[in-house]
PDB file of C-alpha atoms in Angstrom:
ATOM      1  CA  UNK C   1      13.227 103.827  40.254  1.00 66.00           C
ATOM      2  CA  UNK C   2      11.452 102.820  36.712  1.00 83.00           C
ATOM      3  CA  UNK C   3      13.607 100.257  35.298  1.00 93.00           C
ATOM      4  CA  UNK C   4      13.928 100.169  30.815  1.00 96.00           C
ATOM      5  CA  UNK C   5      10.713 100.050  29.234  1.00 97.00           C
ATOM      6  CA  UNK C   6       9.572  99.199  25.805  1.00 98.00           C
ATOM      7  CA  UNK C   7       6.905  99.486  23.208  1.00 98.00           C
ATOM      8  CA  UNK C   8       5.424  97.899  21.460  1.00 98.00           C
ATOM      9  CA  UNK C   9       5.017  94.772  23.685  1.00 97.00           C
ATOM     10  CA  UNK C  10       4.464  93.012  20.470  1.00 97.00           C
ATOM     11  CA  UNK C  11       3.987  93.485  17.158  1.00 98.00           C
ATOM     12  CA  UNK C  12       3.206  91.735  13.858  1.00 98.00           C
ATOM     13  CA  UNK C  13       3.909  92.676  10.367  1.00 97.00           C
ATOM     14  CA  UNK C  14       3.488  91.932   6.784  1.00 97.00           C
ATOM     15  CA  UNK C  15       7.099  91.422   5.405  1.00 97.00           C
ATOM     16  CA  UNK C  16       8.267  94.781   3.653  1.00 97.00           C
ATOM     17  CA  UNK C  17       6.295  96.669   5.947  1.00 97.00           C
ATOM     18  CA  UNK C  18       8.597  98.924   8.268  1.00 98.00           C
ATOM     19  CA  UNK C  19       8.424  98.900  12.086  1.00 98.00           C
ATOM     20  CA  UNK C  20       9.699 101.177  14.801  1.00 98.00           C
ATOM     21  CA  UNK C  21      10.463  99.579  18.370  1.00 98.00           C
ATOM     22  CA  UNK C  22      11.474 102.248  21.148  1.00 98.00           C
ATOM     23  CA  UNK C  23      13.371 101.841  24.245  1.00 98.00           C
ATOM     24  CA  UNK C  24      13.191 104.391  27.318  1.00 97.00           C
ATOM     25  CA  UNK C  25      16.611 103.637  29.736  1.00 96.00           C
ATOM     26  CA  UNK C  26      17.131 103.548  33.261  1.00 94.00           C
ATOM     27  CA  UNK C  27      17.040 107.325  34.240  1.00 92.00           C
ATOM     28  CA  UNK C  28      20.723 108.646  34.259  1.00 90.00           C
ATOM     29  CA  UNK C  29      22.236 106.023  32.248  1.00 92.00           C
ATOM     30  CA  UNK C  30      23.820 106.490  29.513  1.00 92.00           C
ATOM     31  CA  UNK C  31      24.492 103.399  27.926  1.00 93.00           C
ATOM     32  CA  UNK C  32      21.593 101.986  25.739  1.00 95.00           C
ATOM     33  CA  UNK C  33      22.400  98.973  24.237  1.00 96.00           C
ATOM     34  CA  UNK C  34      20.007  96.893  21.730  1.00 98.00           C
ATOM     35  CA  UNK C  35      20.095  92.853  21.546  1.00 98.00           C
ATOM     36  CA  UNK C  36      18.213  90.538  19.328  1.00 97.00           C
ATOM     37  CA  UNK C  37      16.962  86.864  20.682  1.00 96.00           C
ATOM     38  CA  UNK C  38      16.189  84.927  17.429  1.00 95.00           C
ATOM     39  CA  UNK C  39      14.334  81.817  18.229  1.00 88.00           C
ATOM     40  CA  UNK C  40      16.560  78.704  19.062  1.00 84.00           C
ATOM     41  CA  UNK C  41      19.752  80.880  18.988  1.00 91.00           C
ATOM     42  CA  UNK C  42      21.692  82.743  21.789  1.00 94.00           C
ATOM     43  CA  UNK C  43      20.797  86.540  22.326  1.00 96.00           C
ATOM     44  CA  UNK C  44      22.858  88.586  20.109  1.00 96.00           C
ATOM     45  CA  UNK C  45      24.648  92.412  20.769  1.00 96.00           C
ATOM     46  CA  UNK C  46      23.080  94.952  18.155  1.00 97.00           C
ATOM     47  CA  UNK C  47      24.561  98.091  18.983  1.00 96.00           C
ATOM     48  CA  UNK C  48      26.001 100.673  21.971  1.00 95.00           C
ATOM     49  CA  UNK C  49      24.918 104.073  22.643  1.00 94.00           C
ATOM     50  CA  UNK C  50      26.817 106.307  24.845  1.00 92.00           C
ATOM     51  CA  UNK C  51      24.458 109.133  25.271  1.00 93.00           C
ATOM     52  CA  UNK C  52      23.343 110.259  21.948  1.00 93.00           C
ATOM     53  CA  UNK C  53      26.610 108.843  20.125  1.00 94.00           C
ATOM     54  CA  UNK C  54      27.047 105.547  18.424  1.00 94.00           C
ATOM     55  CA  UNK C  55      30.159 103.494  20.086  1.00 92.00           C
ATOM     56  CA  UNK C  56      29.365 100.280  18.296  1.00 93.00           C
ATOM     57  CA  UNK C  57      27.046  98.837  15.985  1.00 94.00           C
ATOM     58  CA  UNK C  58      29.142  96.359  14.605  1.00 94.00           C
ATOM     59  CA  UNK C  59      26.282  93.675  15.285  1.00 94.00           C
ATOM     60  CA  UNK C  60      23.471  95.510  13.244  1.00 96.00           C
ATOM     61  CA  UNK C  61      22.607  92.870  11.056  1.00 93.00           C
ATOM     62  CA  UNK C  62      22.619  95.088   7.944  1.00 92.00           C
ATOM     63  CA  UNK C  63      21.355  98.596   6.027  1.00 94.00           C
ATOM     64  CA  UNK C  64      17.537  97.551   6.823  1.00 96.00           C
ATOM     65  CA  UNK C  65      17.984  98.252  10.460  1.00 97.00           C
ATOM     66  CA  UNK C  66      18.584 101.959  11.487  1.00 97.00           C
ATOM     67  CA  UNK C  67      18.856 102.896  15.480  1.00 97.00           C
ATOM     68  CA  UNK C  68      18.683 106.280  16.821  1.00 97.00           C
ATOM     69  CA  UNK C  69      19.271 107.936  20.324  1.00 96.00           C
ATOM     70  CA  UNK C  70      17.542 111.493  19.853  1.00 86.00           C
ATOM     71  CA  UNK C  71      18.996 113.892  23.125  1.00 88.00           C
ATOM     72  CA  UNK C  72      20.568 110.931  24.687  1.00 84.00           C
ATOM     73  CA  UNK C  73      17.580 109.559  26.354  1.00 92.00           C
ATOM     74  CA  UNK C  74      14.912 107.138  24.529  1.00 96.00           C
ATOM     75  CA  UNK C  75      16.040 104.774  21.363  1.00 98.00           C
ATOM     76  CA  UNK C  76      14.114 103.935  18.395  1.00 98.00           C
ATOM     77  CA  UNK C  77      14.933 101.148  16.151  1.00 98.00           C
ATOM     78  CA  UNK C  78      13.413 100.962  12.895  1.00 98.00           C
ATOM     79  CA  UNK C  79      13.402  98.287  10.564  1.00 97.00           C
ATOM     80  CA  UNK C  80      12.609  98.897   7.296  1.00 96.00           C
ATOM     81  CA  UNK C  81      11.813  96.772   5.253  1.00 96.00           C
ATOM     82  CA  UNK C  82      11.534  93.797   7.294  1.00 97.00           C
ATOM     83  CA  UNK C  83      11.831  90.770   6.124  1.00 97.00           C
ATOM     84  CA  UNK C  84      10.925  87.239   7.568  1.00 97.00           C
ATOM     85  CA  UNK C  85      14.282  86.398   9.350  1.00 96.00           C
ATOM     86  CA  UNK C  86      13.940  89.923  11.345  1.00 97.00           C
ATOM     87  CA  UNK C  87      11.757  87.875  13.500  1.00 97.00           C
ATOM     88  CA  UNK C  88      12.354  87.712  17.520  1.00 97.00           C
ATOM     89  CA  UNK C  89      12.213  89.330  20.764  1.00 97.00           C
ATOM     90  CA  UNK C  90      14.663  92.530  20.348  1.00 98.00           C
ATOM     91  CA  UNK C  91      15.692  93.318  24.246  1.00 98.00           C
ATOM     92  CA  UNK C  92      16.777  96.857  25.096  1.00 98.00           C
ATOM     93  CA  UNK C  93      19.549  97.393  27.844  1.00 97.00           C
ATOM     94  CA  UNK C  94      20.762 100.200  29.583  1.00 95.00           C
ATOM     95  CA  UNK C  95      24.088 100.971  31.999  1.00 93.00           C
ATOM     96  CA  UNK C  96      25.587 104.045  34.110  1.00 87.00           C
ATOM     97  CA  UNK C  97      28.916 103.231  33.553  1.00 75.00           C
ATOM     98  CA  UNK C  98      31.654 101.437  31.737  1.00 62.00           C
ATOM     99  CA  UNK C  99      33.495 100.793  35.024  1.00 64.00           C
ATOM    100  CA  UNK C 100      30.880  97.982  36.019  1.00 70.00           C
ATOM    101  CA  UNK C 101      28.821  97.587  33.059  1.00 81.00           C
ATOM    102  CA  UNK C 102      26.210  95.566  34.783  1.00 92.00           C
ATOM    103  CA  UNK C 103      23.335  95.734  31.933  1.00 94.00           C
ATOM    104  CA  UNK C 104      19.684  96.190  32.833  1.00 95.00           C
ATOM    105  CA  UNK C 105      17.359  94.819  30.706  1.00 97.00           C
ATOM    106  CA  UNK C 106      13.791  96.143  29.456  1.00 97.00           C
ATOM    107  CA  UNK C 107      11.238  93.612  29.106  1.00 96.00           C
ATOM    108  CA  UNK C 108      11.288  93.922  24.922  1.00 97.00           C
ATOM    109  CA  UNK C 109       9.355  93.227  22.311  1.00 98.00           C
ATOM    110  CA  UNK C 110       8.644  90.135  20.443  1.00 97.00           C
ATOM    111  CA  UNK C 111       8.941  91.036  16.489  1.00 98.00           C
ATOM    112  CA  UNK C 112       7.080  88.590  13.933  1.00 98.00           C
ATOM    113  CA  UNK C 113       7.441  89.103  10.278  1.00 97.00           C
ATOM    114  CA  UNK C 114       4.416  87.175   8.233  1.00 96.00           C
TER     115      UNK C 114
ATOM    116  CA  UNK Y   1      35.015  83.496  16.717  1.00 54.00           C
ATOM    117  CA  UNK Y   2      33.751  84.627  20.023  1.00 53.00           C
ATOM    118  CA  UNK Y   3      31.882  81.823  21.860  1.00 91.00           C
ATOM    119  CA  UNK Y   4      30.238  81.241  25.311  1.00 96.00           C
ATOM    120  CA  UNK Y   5      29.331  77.816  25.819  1.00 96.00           C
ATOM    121  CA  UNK Y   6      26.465  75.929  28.280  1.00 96.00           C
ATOM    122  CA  UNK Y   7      25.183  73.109  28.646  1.00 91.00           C
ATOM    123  CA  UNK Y   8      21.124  73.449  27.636  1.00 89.00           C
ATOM    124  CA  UNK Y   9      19.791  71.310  30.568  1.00 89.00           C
ATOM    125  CA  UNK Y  10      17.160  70.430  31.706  1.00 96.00           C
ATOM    126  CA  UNK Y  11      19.358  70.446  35.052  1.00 96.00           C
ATOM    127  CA  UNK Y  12      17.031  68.954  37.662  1.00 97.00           C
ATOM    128  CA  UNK Y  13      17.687  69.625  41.405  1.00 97.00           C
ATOM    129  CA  UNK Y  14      15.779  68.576  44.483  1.00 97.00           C
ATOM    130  CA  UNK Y  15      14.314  71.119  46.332  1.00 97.00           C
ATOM    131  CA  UNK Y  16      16.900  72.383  49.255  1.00 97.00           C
ATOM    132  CA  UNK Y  17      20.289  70.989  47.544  1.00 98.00           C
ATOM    133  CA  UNK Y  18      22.645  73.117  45.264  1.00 98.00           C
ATOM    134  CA  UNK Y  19      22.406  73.756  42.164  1.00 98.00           C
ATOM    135  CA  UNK Y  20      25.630  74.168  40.062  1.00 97.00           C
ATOM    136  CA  UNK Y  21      25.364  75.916  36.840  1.00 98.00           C
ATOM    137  CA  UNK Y  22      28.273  75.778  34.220  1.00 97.00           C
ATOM    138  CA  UNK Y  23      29.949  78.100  31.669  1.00 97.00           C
ATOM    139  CA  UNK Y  24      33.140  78.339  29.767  1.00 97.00           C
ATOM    140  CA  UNK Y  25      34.637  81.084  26.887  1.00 96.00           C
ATOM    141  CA  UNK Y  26      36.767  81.281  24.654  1.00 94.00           C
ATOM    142  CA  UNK Y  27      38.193  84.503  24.339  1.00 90.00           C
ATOM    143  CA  UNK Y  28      40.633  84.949  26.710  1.00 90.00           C
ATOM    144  CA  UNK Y  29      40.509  88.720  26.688  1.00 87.00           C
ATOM    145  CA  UNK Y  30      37.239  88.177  28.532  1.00 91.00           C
ATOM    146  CA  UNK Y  31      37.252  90.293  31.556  1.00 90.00           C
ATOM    147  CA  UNK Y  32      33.494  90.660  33.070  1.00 93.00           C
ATOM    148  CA  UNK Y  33      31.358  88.135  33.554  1.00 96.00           C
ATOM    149  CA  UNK Y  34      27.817  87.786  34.667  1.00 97.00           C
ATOM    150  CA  UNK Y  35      24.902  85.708  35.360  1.00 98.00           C
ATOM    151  CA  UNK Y  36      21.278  86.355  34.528  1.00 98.00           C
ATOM    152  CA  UNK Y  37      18.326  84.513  34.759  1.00 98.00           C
ATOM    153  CA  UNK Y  38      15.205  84.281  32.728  1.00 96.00           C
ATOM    154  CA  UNK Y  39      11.876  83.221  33.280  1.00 96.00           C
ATOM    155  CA  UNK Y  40       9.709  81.930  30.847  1.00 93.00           C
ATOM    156  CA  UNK Y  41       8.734  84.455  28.333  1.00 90.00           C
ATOM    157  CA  UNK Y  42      10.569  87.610  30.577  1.00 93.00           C
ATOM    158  CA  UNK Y  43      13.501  89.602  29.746  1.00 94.00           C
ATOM    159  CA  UNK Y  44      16.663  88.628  31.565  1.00 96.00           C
ATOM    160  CA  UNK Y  45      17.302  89.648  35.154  1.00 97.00           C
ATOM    161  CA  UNK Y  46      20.799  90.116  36.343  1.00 96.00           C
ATOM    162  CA  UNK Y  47      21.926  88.508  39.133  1.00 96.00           C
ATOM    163  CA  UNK Y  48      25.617  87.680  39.962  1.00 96.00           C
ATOM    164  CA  UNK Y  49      28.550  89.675  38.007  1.00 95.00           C
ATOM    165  CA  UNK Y  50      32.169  88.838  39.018  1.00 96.00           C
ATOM    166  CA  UNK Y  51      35.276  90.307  37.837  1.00 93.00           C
ATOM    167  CA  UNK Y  52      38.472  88.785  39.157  1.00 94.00           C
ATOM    168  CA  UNK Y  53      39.229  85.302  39.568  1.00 96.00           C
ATOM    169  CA  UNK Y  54      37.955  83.641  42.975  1.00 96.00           C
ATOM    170  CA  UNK Y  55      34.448  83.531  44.451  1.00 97.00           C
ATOM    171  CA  UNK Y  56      31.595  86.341  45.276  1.00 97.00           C
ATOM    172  CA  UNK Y  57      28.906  85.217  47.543  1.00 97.00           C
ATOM    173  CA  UNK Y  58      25.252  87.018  47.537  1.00 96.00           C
ATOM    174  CA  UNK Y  59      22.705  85.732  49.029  1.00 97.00           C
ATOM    175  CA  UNK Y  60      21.963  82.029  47.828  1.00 97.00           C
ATOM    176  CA  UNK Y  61      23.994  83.139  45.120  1.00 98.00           C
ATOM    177  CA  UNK Y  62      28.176  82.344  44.853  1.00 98.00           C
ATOM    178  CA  UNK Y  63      29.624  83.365  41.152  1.00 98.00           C
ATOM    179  CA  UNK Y  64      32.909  81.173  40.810  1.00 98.00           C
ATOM    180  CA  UNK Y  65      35.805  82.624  37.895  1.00 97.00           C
ATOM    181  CA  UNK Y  66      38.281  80.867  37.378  1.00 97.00           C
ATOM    182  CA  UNK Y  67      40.587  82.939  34.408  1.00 95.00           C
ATOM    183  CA  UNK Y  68      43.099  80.452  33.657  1.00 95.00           C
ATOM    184  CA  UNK Y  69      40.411  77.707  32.941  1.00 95.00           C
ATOM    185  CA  UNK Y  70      38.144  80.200  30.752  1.00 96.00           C
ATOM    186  CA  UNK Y  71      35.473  78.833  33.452  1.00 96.00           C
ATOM    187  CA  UNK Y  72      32.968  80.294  35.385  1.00 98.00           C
ATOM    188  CA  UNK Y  73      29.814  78.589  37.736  1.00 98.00           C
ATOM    189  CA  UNK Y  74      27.360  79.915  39.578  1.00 98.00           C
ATOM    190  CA  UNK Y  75      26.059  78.216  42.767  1.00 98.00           C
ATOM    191  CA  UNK Y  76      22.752  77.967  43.961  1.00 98.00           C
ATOM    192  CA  UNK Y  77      22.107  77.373  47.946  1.00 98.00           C
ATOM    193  CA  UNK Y  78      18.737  75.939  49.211  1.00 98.00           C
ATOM    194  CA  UNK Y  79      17.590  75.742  46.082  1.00 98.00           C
ATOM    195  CA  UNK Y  80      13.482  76.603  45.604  1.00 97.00           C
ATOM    196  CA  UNK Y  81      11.104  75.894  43.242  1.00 96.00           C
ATOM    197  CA  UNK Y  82      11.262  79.925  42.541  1.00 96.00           C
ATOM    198  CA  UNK Y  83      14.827  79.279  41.428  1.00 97.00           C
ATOM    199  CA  UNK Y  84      13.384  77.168  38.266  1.00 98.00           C
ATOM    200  CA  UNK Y  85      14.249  79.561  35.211  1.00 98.00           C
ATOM    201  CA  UNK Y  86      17.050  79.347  32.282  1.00 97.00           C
ATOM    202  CA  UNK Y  87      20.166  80.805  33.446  1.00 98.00           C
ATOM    203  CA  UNK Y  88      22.016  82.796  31.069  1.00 97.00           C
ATOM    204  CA  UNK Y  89      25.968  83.328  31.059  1.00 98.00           C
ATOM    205  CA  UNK Y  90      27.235  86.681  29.473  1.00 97.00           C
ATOM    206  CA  UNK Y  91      30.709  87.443  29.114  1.00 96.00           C
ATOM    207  CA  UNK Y  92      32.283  91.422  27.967  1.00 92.00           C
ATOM    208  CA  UNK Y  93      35.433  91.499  26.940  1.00 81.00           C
ATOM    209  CA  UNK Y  94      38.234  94.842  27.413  1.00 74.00           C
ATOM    210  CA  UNK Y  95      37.730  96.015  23.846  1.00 78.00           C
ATOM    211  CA  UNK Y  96      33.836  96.679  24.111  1.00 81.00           C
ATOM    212  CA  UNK Y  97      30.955  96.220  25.566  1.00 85.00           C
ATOM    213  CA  UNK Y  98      29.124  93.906  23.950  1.00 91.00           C
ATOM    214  CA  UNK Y  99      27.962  91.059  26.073  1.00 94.00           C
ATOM    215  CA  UNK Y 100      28.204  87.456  24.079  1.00 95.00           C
ATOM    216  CA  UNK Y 101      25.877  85.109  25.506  1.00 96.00           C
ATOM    217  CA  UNK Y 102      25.828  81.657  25.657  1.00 96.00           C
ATOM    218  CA  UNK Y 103      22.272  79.936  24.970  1.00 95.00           C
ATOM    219  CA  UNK Y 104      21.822  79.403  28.837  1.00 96.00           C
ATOM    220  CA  UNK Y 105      21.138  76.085  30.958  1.00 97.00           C
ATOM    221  CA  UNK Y 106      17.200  75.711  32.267  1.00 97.00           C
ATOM    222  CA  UNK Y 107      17.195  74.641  35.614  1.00 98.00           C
ATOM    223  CA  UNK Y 108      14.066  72.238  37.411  1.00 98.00           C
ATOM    224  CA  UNK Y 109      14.128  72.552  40.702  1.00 97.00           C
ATOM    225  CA  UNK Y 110      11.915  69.758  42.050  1.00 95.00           C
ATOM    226  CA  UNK Y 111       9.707  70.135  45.338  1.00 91.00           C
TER     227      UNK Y 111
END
């Protein structure tokens, strides 16, 4: 079974320029989540998909950052414009239910804002 | 304010012994807990959760909760140099599903 995948691997930008990171889940689950790691600090929650439905983006950092779940399989976050604090490694997580929640984590991609 | 706390390490353990990793919270509406570990430069891979007060052996692996102490450890058997990585504590509490992580302890395991 193909675990959560992500792309870019990387990717560096000029600040104000926009980027788009995508996330493909674990087949069959339908919780996507999206967490930030921001260099020295702890990893932080983003937001919750259940299927193609927002449950909670109460840790999207602000109007800049704009996450969609198209069909209820892959993600796309899009930051636009990004600015020099938007730098880290943004980690993409998926579950098949609430009743466990055990999280699976893709392997992400490291943001850098010049 | 939510908080999950480690100590940062370095923890250094001899090859072989156990290695005793930390973690407390602060919410006490916390009610899913769960270890991952991270290797240098990797995402992190989950490997103990635990849900009721007690222990829950796997493996090498024994997750300790402890509810009324906001406290939960993870135990490492026979440790091996493979075991060297930053171990991460995440906690979910009943309202959502966010995890809140604390900033993880790096464990040396020495041969």
């Amino acid at each position: 079974e193909a675990g959560v995948t992500q792309f870019p691997s990387h990717s560096v930008i000029e600040k104000g320029q926009t980027v788009t990171l995508r996330c493909d889940p674990i087949s069959g689950h339908d919780n996507l989540y999206w967490y930030r790691r921001v260099m020295g600090k702890e990893i932080k929650f983003l937001l919750h998909f259940v299927k193609e439905s927002k449950q909670d983006e109460s840790g999207m950092p602000n109007n800049r950052f704009l996450a969609e779940r198209t069909g209820g399989t892959y993600s796309t976050l899009k930051v636009q414009p990004a600015e020099l604090e938007d730098s880290g490694v943004y980690f993409c997580a998926s579950s098949q239910s609430h009743f466990t929640n055990e999280q699976f984590f893709g392997p992400g991609t490291r943001l850098t804002v010049l | 304010q939510k908080e999950v706390e480690q100590n940062s390490g370095p923890l250094s353990v001899p090859e072989g012994a156990i290695a005793s990793l930390n973690c407390t919270y602060s919410d006490r509406g916390s009610q899913s807990f769960f270890w991952y570990r991270q290797y240098s430069g990797k995402s992190p891979e989950l490997i103990m959760s635990i849900y009721s007060n007690g222990d829950k052996e796997d493996g090498r692996f024994t997750a300790q909760l402890n509810k009324a102490s906001q406290y939960v450890s993870l135990l490492i058997r026979d440790s091996q140099p493979s075991d060297s990585a930053t171990y991460l504590c995440a906690v979910m509490t009943d309202s959502n599903y966010q995890l809140i992580w604390g900033a993880g302890t790096k464990l040396i395991i020495k041969p």
